[in-house]
Structure formats: C-alpha cells, structure tokens
Amino acid sequence: MILAKATLVSGPRHAKYAPGTSLPALLFVDVLSSDELEAVASRELTALGWASMAIERYKDVTDHEQFRGKDTPEAGAFRDALEKGFGVVVYP
C-alpha cells in the first residue's frame, strides 16, 4: 500500500467542483511501485472527474493498524484501497 500526498485539479465532468479547482488530497493505492501508483491513481481519478494530479510525495504504508477500527476519512480511504485498490480523501 502506498500513501501519496497530491494536488488534484478538477475537470469539466467533476460532479462537485468547478473545472480548474485545485485541492490537496491523500491517495491510498494498493500497489507495489511508484509507476503503478501513477497509473492506478490517474485511471481512478479520471473516472471521478479529476483532470490532473501532481504527486508531491509518497511512502509505503507499513503500519496498517493505525487505520483499523477508526472512523476518519483517512481510515475510510485506507479501507477502500484494501477492498478496491484505491481510496482518496480530498481536503476542500
């Protein structure tokens, strides 16, 4: 599992944000490499209406226990990534 801090820019098909809106986000992606991180995150974010992303930094998540049993947006995104391969938290 890789956790990435990124900036997302909404596209014209985004349901919530006007095109060109730039927002910080955390991405949880269940992959093994940075190349896979970029590919999976780009595909998933495009499907959600984001036009682009800029990954600022990333790291492997080795302590999964920090997210288990917690009711936070980050823990929810972590669970999504475990179940579906991808989870995101956007900070408006």
PDB file of C-alpha atoms in Angstrom:
ATOM      1  CA  MET A   1       0.000   0.000   0.000  1.00  0.00           C
ATOM      2  CA  ILE A   2       1.302   3.420  -0.957  1.00  0.00           C
ATOM      3  CA  LEU A   3       0.088   6.699   0.529  1.00  0.00           C
ATOM      4  CA  ALA A   4       0.605   9.793  -1.617  1.00  0.00           C
ATOM      5  CA  LYS A   5       0.111  13.473  -0.914  1.00  0.00           C
ATOM      6  CA  ALA A   6      -1.137  15.107  -4.095  1.00  0.00           C
ATOM      7  CA  THR A   7      -2.785  18.167  -5.567  1.00  0.00           C
ATOM      8  CA  LEU A   8      -5.807  17.430  -7.742  1.00  0.00           C
ATOM      9  CA  VAL A   9      -7.349  19.689 -10.392  1.00  0.00           C
ATOM     10  CA  SER A  10     -10.997  19.145 -11.260  1.00  0.00           C
ATOM     11  CA  GLY A  11     -12.101  18.643 -14.821  1.00  0.00           C
ATOM     12  CA  PRO A  12     -15.291  19.662 -16.640  1.00  0.00           C
ATOM     13  CA  ARG A  13     -17.058  16.405 -15.686  1.00  0.00           C
ATOM     14  CA  HIS A  14     -16.466  16.678 -11.939  1.00  0.00           C
ATOM     15  CA  ALA A  15     -19.783  16.494 -10.060  1.00  0.00           C
ATOM     16  CA  LYS A  16     -18.829  18.764  -7.149  1.00  0.00           C
ATOM     17  CA  TYR A  17     -16.078  21.214  -8.119  1.00  0.00           C
ATOM     18  CA  ALA A  18     -15.886  23.754 -10.934  1.00  0.00           C
ATOM     19  CA  PRO A  19     -13.351  22.971 -13.667  1.00  0.00           C
ATOM     20  CA  GLY A  20      -9.852  24.053 -12.714  1.00  0.00           C
ATOM     21  CA  THR A  21     -10.401  23.862  -8.952  1.00  0.00           C
ATOM     22  CA  SER A  22      -7.163  22.786  -7.260  1.00  0.00           C
ATOM     23  CA  LEU A  23      -7.362  20.854  -3.982  1.00  0.00           C
ATOM     24  CA  PRO A  24      -4.972  18.912  -1.754  1.00  0.00           C
ATOM     25  CA  ALA A  25      -5.634  15.194  -1.320  1.00  0.00           C
ATOM     26  CA  LEU A  26      -4.330  11.960   0.135  1.00  0.00           C
ATOM     27  CA  LEU A  27      -4.323   8.925  -2.133  1.00  0.00           C
ATOM     28  CA  PHE A  28      -4.192   5.355  -0.853  1.00  0.00           C
ATOM     29  CA  VAL A  29      -3.235   2.960  -3.638  1.00  0.00           C
ATOM     30  CA  ASP A  30      -2.737  -0.770  -3.169  1.00  0.00           C
ATOM     31  CA  VAL A  31       0.312  -1.173  -5.433  1.00  0.00           C
ATOM     32  CA  LEU A  32       3.995  -2.006  -5.034  1.00  0.00           C
ATOM     33  CA  SER A  33       5.759   0.679  -7.089  1.00  0.00           C
ATOM     34  CA  SER A  34       5.611   4.384  -7.901  1.00  0.00           C
ATOM     35  CA  ASP A  35       4.972   3.567 -11.568  1.00  0.00           C
ATOM     36  CA  GLU A  36       1.905   1.557 -10.603  1.00  0.00           C
ATOM     37  CA  LEU A  37       0.874   4.340  -8.214  1.00  0.00           C
ATOM     38  CA  GLU A  38       0.765   6.889 -11.038  1.00  0.00           C
ATOM     39  CA  ALA A  39      -1.073   4.563 -13.434  1.00  0.00           C
ATOM     40  CA  VAL A  40      -3.760   3.408 -10.993  1.00  0.00           C
ATOM     41  CA  ALA A  41      -4.291   6.843  -9.418  1.00  0.00           C
ATOM     42  CA  SER A  42      -4.584   8.541 -12.827  1.00  0.00           C
ATOM     43  CA  ARG A  43      -7.150   5.999 -14.027  1.00  0.00           C
ATOM     44  CA  GLU A  44      -9.246   6.176 -10.860  1.00  0.00           C
ATOM     45  CA  LEU A  45      -9.120   9.966 -10.549  1.00  0.00           C
ATOM     46  CA  THR A  46     -10.075  10.459 -14.196  1.00  0.00           C
ATOM     47  CA  ALA A  47     -13.152   8.287 -13.621  1.00  0.00           C
ATOM     48  CA  LEU A  48     -14.075  10.570 -10.700  1.00  0.00           C
ATOM     49  CA  GLY A  49     -13.856  13.716 -12.845  1.00  0.00           C
ATOM     50  CA  TRP A  50     -10.372  14.959 -11.949  1.00  0.00           C
ATOM     51  CA  ALA A  51      -8.406  16.422 -14.871  1.00  0.00           C
ATOM     52  CA  SER A  52      -4.927  16.102 -13.385  1.00  0.00           C
ATOM     53  CA  MET A  53      -2.883  15.284 -10.328  1.00  0.00           C
ATOM     54  CA  ALA A  54       0.536  16.270  -9.096  1.00  0.00           C
ATOM     55  CA  ILE A  55       2.055  13.893  -6.561  1.00  0.00           C
ATOM     56  CA  GLU A  56       4.159  15.817  -4.066  1.00  0.00           C
ATOM     57  CA  ARG A  57       5.484  12.854  -2.126  1.00  0.00           C
ATOM     58  CA  TYR A  58       4.635   9.271  -1.276  1.00  0.00           C
ATOM     59  CA  LYS A  59       5.584   6.482   1.089  1.00  0.00           C
ATOM     60  CA  ASP A  60       4.845   2.849   1.753  1.00  0.00           C
ATOM     61  CA  VAL A  61       2.267   2.262   4.459  1.00  0.00           C
ATOM     62  CA  THR A  62       3.703  -0.496   6.625  1.00  0.00           C
ATOM     63  CA  ASP A  63       1.646   0.095   9.782  1.00  0.00           C
ATOM     64  CA  HIS A  64      -1.869  -0.897   8.712  1.00  0.00           C
ATOM     65  CA  GLU A  65      -3.051  -0.998  12.326  1.00  0.00           C
ATOM     66  CA  GLN A  66      -3.033   2.802  12.536  1.00  0.00           C
ATOM     67  CA  PHE A  67      -6.131   2.856  10.294  1.00  0.00           C
ATOM     68  CA  ARG A  68      -8.053  -0.169  11.572  1.00  0.00           C
ATOM     69  CA  GLY A  69     -11.157   0.455  13.627  1.00  0.00           C
ATOM     70  CA  LYS A  70     -11.031   4.236  13.217  1.00  0.00           C
ATOM     71  CA  ASP A  71     -13.843   6.411  11.915  1.00  0.00           C
ATOM     72  CA  THR A  72     -11.872   9.024   9.985  1.00  0.00           C
ATOM     73  CA  PRO A  73     -11.839   9.947   6.305  1.00  0.00           C
ATOM     74  CA  GLU A  74      -8.278   8.655   6.074  1.00  0.00           C
ATOM     75  CA  ALA A  75      -9.190   5.298   7.617  1.00  0.00           C
ATOM     76  CA  GLY A  76     -12.149   5.034   5.227  1.00  0.00           C
ATOM     77  CA  ALA A  77      -9.910   5.702   2.218  1.00  0.00           C
ATOM     78  CA  PHE A  78      -7.432   3.131   3.518  1.00  0.00           C
ATOM     79  CA  ARG A  79     -10.228   0.531   3.764  1.00  0.00           C
ATOM     80  CA  ASP A  80     -11.394   1.447   0.234  1.00  0.00           C
ATOM     81  CA  ALA A  81      -7.863   0.847  -1.045  1.00  0.00           C
ATOM     82  CA  LEU A  82      -7.693  -2.531   0.689  1.00  0.00           C
ATOM     83  CA  GLU A  83     -11.049  -3.563  -0.814  1.00  0.00           C
ATOM     84  CA  LYS A  84     -10.926  -1.888  -4.239  1.00  0.00           C
ATOM     85  CA  GLY A  85      -7.282  -0.921  -4.764  1.00  0.00           C
ATOM     86  CA  PHE A  86      -7.811   2.842  -4.452  1.00  0.00           C
ATOM     87  CA  GLY A  87      -9.056   5.362  -1.901  1.00  0.00           C
ATOM     88  CA  VAL A  88      -8.914   9.155  -1.796  1.00  0.00           C
ATOM     89  CA  VAL A  89      -9.501  11.943   0.715  1.00  0.00           C
ATOM     90  CA  VAL A  90      -9.938  15.438  -0.741  1.00  0.00           C
ATOM     91  CA  TYR A  91      -9.464  18.432   1.537  1.00  0.00           C
ATOM     92  CA  PRO A  92     -11.693  21.308   0.330  1.00  0.00           C
TER      93      PRO A  92
END
